[in-house]
Amino acid sequence: GQLVFIEVENLSGNAVLTVSSINGSIVDKTQVSIEENQKQFSYNLKNIVPGVYFVTLTTQDAVLTKKVVVQPR
């Protein structure tokens, strides 16, 4: 899989990580936990076909979205 890194400084607690394709369909959704003082969150995009995706991390206080291009192997 391909690792995605998201800056999570000043965030902590439970979050929902959603991976959606460019046309809006959700390909992965999971509950995650962000530790206090954690600077970066990493997630492994496994079993995802090459293409453009949006990785969204939703906490009680913020929504962070990162555009990711998954390359063919």
JSON list of C-alpha atoms in Angstrom, two decimals:
[
{"chain": "A", "resi": 1, "resn": "GLY", "atom": "CA", "xyz": [0.00, 0.00, 0.00]},
{"chain": "A", "resi": 2, "resn": "GLN", "atom": "CA", "xyz": [0.86, 3.67, -0.12]},
{"chain": "A", "resi": 3, "resn": "LEU", "atom": "CA", "xyz": [1.32, 5.66, 3.08]},
{"chain": "A", "resi": 4, "resn": "VAL", "atom": "CA", "xyz": [-0.49, 8.99, 3.49]},
{"chain": "A", "resi": 5, "resn": "PHE", "atom": "CA", "xyz": [0.67, 11.52, 6.07]},
{"chain": "A", "resi": 6, "resn": "ILE", "atom": "CA", "xyz": [-1.64, 14.17, 7.52]},
{"chain": "A", "resi": 7, "resn": "GLU", "atom": "CA", "xyz": [-0.48, 16.99, 9.81]},
{"chain": "A", "resi": 8, "resn": "VAL", "atom": "CA", "xyz": [-2.52, 16.77, 13.03]},
{"chain": "A", "resi": 9, "resn": "GLU", "atom": "CA", "xyz": [-0.77, 19.26, 15.28]},
{"chain": "A", "resi": 10, "resn": "ASN", "atom": "CA", "xyz": [-3.13, 20.67, 17.96]},
{"chain": "A", "resi": 11, "resn": "LEU", "atom": "CA", "xyz": [-5.64, 17.85, 17.40]},
{"chain": "A", "resi": 12, "resn": "SER", "atom": "CA", "xyz": [-6.30, 14.86, 19.61]},
{"chain": "A", "resi": 13, "resn": "GLY", "atom": "CA", "xyz": [-8.99, 12.34, 20.42]},
{"chain": "A", "resi": 14, "resn": "ASN", "atom": "CA", "xyz": [-11.21, 10.19, 18.26]},
{"chain": "A", "resi": 15, "resn": "ALA", "atom": "CA", "xyz": [-11.55, 10.87, 14.57]},
{"chain": "A", "resi": 16, "resn": "VAL", "atom": "CA", "xyz": [-13.10, 9.35, 11.47]},
{"chain": "A", "resi": 17, "resn": "LEU", "atom": "CA", "xyz": [-10.81, 8.78, 8.49]},
{"chain": "A", "resi": 18, "resn": "THR", "atom": "CA", "xyz": [-12.59, 8.65, 5.14]},
{"chain": "A", "resi": 19, "resn": "VAL", "atom": "CA", "xyz": [-11.01, 7.83, 1.78]},
{"chain": "A", "resi": 20, "resn": "SER", "atom": "CA", "xyz": [-13.13, 8.92, -1.16]},
{"chain": "A", "resi": 21, "resn": "SER", "atom": "CA", "xyz": [-12.54, 8.77, -4.89]},
{"chain": "A", "resi": 22, "resn": "ILE", "atom": "CA", "xyz": [-12.54, 11.84, -7.11]},
{"chain": "A", "resi": 23, "resn": "ASN", "atom": "CA", "xyz": [-16.19, 11.17, -8.05]},
{"chain": "A", "resi": 24, "resn": "GLY", "atom": "CA", "xyz": [-17.23, 11.14, -4.38]},
{"chain": "A", "resi": 25, "resn": "SER", "atom": "CA", "xyz": [-17.70, 7.45, -3.66]},
{"chain": "A", "resi": 26, "resn": "ILE", "atom": "CA", "xyz": [-16.31, 6.31, -0.31]},
{"chain": "A", "resi": 27, "resn": "VAL", "atom": "CA", "xyz": [-13.74, 3.53, -0.68]},
{"chain": "A", "resi": 28, "resn": "ASP", "atom": "CA", "xyz": [-12.69, 3.29, 2.98]},
{"chain": "A", "resi": 29, "resn": "LYS", "atom": "CA", "xyz": [-13.94, 4.63, 6.30]},
{"chain": "A", "resi": 30, "resn": "THR", "atom": "CA", "xyz": [-12.47, 3.86, 9.71]},
{"chain": "A", "resi": 31, "resn": "GLN", "atom": "CA", "xyz": [-12.40, 5.13, 13.29]},
{"chain": "A", "resi": 32, "resn": "VAL", "atom": "CA", "xyz": [-8.94, 6.29, 14.38]},
{"chain": "A", "resi": 33, "resn": "SER", "atom": "CA", "xyz": [-7.42, 7.83, 17.48]},
{"chain": "A", "resi": 34, "resn": "ILE", "atom": "CA", "xyz": [-5.04, 10.78, 17.51]},
{"chain": "A", "resi": 35, "resn": "GLU", "atom": "CA", "xyz": [-2.70, 10.94, 20.50]},
{"chain": "A", "resi": 36, "resn": "GLU", "atom": "CA", "xyz": [-2.12, 14.20, 22.32]},
{"chain": "A", "resi": 37, "resn": "ASN", "atom": "CA", "xyz": [1.08, 15.90, 21.07]},
{"chain": "A", "resi": 38, "resn": "GLN", "atom": "CA", "xyz": [1.04, 13.79, 17.90]},
{"chain": "A", "resi": 39, "resn": "LYS", "atom": "CA", "xyz": [2.33, 15.87, 14.98]},
{"chain": "A", "resi": 40, "resn": "GLN", "atom": "CA", "xyz": [1.54, 13.60, 12.06]},
{"chain": "A", "resi": 41, "resn": "PHE", "atom": "CA", "xyz": [-0.96, 10.85, 11.35]},
{"chain": "A", "resi": 42, "resn": "SER", "atom": "CA", "xyz": [-0.13, 8.13, 8.86]},
{"chain": "A", "resi": 43, "resn": "TYR", "atom": "CA", "xyz": [-2.52, 5.77, 7.10]},
{"chain": "A", "resi": 44, "resn": "ASN", "atom": "CA", "xyz": [-1.78, 2.90, 4.74]},
{"chain": "A", "resi": 45, "resn": "LEU", "atom": "CA", "xyz": [-3.88, 2.95, 1.55]},
{"chain": "A", "resi": 46, "resn": "LYS", "atom": "CA", "xyz": [-3.95, -0.76, 0.86]},
{"chain": "A", "resi": 47, "resn": "ASN", "atom": "CA", "xyz": [-5.94, -2.55, -1.84]},
{"chain": "A", "resi": 48, "resn": "ILE", "atom": "CA", "xyz": [-6.85, 0.72, -3.54]},
{"chain": "A", "resi": 49, "resn": "VAL", "atom": "CA", "xyz": [-6.69, 0.96, -7.32]},
{"chain": "A", "resi": 50, "resn": "PRO", "atom": "CA", "xyz": [-4.49, 3.72, -8.79]},
{"chain": "A", "resi": 51, "resn": "GLY", "atom": "CA", "xyz": [-6.18, 7.09, -9.12]},
{"chain": "A", "resi": 52, "resn": "VAL", "atom": "CA", "xyz": [-6.88, 10.35, -7.30]},
{"chain": "A", "resi": 53, "resn": "TYR", "atom": "CA", "xyz": [-8.43, 10.22, -3.83]},
{"chain": "A", "resi": 54, "resn": "PHE", "atom": "CA", "xyz": [-9.29, 12.55, -0.98]},
{"chain": "A", "resi": 55, "resn": "VAL", "atom": "CA", "xyz": [-8.32, 11.45, 2.52]},
{"chain": "A", "resi": 56, "resn": "THR", "atom": "CA", "xyz": [-10.43, 13.28, 5.12]},
{"chain": "A", "resi": 57, "resn": "LEU", "atom": "CA", "xyz": [-9.80, 13.23, 8.85]},
{"chain": "A", "resi": 58, "resn": "THR", "atom": "CA", "xyz": [-12.79, 14.48, 10.86]},
{"chain": "A", "resi": 59, "resn": "THR", "atom": "CA", "xyz": [-12.45, 15.28, 14.57]},
{"chain": "A", "resi": 60, "resn": "GLN", "atom": "CA", "xyz": [-14.76, 17.06, 16.97]},
{"chain": "A", "resi": 61, "resn": "ASP", "atom": "CA", "xyz": [-12.90, 20.31, 16.28]},
{"chain": "A", "resi": 62, "resn": "ALA", "atom": "CA", "xyz": [-11.70, 20.14, 12.68]},
{"chain": "A", "resi": 63, "resn": "VAL", "atom": "CA", "xyz": [-11.92, 18.58, 9.24]},
{"chain": "A", "resi": 64, "resn": "LEU", "atom": "CA", "xyz": [-8.66, 17.99, 7.39]},
{"chain": "A", "resi": 65, "resn": "THR", "atom": "CA", "xyz": [-8.62, 16.87, 3.76]},
{"chain": "A", "resi": 66, "resn": "LYS", "atom": "CA", "xyz": [-5.63, 15.83, 1.70]},
{"chain": "A", "resi": 67, "resn": "LYS", "atom": "CA", "xyz": [-5.58, 15.01, -2.02]},
{"chain": "A", "resi": 68, "resn": "VAL", "atom": "CA", "xyz": [-3.63, 11.83, -2.76]},
{"chain": "A", "resi": 69, "resn": "VAL", "atom": "CA", "xyz": [-2.56, 10.30, -6.06]},
{"chain": "A", "resi": 70, "resn": "VAL", "atom": "CA", "xyz": [-2.15, 6.52, -5.86]},
{"chain": "A", "resi": 71, "resn": "GLN", "atom": "CA", "xyz": [0.41, 5.43, -8.44]},
{"chain": "A", "resi": 72, "resn": "PRO", "atom": "CA", "xyz": [0.36, 2.07, -10.22]},
{"chain": "A", "resi": 73, "resn": "ARG", "atom": "CA", "xyz": [3.06, -0.29, -8.98]}
]
